[in-house]
Coordinates of N, CA and C in Angstrom, one line a residue:
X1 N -10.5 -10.2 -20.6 CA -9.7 -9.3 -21.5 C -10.1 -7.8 -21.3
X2 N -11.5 -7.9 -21.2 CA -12.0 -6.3 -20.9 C -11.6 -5.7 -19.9
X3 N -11.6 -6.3 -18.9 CA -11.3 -5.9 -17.0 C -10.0 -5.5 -17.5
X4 N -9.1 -5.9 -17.9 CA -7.4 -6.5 -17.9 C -7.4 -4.9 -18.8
X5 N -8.3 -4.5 -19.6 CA -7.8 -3.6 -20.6 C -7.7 -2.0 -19.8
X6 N -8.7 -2.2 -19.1 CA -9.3 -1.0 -18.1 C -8.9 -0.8 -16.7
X7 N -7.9 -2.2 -16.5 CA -7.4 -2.1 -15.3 C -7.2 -1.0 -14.7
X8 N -6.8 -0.1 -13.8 CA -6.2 1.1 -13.3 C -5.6 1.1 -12.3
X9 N -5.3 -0.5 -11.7 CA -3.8 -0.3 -11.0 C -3.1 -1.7 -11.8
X10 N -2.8 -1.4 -12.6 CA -2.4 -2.5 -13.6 C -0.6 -2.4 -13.7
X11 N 0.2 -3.4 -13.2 CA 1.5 -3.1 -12.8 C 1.7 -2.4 -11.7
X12 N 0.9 -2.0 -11.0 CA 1.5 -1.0 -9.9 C 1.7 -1.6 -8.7
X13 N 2.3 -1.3 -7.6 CA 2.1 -1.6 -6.1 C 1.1 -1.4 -5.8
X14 N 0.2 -2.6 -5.1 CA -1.1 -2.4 -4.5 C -1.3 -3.3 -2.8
X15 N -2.1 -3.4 -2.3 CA -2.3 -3.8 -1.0 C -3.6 -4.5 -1.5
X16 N -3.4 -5.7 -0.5 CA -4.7 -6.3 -0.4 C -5.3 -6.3 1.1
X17 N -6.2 -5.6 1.4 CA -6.2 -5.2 2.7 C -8.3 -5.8 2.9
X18 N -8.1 -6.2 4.2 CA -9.5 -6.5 5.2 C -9.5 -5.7 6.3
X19 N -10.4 -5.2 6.9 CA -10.5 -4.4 8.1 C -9.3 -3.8 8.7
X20 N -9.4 -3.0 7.7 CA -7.3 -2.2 7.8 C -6.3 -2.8 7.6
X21 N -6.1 -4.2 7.7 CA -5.1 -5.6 8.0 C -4.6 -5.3 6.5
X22 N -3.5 -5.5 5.7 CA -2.8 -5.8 4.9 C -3.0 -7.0 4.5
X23 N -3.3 -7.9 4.2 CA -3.2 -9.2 4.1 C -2.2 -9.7 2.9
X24 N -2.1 -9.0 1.8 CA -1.1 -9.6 0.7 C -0.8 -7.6 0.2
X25 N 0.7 -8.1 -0.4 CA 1.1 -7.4 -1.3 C 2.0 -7.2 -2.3
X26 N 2.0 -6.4 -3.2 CA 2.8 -6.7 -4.3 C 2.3 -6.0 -5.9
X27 N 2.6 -6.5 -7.1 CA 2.0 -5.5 -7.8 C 0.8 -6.4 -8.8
X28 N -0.4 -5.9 -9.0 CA -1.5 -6.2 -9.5 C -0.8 -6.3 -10.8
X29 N -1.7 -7.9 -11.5 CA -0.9 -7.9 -12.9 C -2.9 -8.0 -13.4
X30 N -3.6 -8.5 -13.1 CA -4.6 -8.3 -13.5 C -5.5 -9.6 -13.5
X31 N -6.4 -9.8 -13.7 CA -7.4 -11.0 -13.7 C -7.2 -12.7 -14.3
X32 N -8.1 -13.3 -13.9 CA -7.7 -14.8 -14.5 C -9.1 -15.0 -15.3
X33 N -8.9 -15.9 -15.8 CA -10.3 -16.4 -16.5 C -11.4 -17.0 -15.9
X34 N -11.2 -17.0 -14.4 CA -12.4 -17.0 -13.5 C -12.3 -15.6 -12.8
X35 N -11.9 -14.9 -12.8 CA -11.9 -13.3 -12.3 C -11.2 -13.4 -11.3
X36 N -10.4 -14.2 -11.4 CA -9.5 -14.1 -10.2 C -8.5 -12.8 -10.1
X37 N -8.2 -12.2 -8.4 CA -7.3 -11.0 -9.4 C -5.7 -12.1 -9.0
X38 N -4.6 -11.9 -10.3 CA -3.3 -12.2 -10.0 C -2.6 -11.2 -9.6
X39 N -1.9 -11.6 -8.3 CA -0.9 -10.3 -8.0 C 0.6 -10.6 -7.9
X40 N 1.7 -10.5 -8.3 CA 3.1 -10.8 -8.4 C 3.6 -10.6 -7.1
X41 N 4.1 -11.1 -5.9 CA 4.3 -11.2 -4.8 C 5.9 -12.2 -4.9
X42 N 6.5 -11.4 -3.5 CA 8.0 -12.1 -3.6 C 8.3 -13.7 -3.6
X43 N 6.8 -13.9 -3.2 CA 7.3 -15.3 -2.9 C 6.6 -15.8 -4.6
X44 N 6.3 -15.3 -5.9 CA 5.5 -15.7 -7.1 C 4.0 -15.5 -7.0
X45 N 3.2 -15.7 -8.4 CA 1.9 -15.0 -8.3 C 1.1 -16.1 -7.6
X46 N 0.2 -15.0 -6.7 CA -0.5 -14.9 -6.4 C -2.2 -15.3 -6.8
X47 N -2.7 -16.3 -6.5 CA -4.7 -15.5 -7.3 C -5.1 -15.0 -5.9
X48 N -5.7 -14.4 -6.1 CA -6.6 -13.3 -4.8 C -8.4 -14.3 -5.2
X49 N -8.9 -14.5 -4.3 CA -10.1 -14.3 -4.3 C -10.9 -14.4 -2.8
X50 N -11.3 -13.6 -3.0 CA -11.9 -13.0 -2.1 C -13.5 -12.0 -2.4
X51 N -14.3 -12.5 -1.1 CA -15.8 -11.9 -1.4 C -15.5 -10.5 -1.2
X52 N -15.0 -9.5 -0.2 CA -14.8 -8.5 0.2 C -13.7 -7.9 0.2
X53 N -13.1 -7.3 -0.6 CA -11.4 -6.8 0.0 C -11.5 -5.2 -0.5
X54 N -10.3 -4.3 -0.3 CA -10.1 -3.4 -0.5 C -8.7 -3.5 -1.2
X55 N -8.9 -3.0 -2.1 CA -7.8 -2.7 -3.8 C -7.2 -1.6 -3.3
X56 N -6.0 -0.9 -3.0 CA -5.5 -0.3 -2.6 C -3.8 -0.1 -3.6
X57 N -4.0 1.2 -4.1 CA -2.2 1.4 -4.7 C -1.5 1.5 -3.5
X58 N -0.2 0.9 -3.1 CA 0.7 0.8 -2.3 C 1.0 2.3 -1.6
X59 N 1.0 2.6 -0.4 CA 1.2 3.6 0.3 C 0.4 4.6 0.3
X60 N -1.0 4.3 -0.4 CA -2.4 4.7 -0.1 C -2.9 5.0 1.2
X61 N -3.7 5.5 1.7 CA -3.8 5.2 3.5 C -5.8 6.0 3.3
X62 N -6.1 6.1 1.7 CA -7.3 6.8 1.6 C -8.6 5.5 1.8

């Protein structure tokens, strides 16, 4: 509930990206009760977990 409150890409288009690669996208709805992150994707949500990724708002390139 803490993470979820302080989110900062919370609803928004984000990228899930590895070594530049895109791997998922869609918009971050926020964490699970094992910290999973959920992300809303066309095909339904998503859990992300993953050791290493980069969080990225959609059309970011920083």
């Amino acid at each position: 509930e803490r993470w979820n409150a302080m989110h900062a890409y919370a609803n928004q288009p984000v990228q899930i990206m590895e070594a530049e690669q895109i791997l998922q996208q869609g918009i971050a709805l926020g964490v699970d009760t094992q910290g999973c992150l959920l992300l809303q994707t066309q095909a339904g949500i998503r859990t992300i977990v993953a050791g290493d990724v980069s969080l990225r708002q959609a059309g970011s390139h920083v």
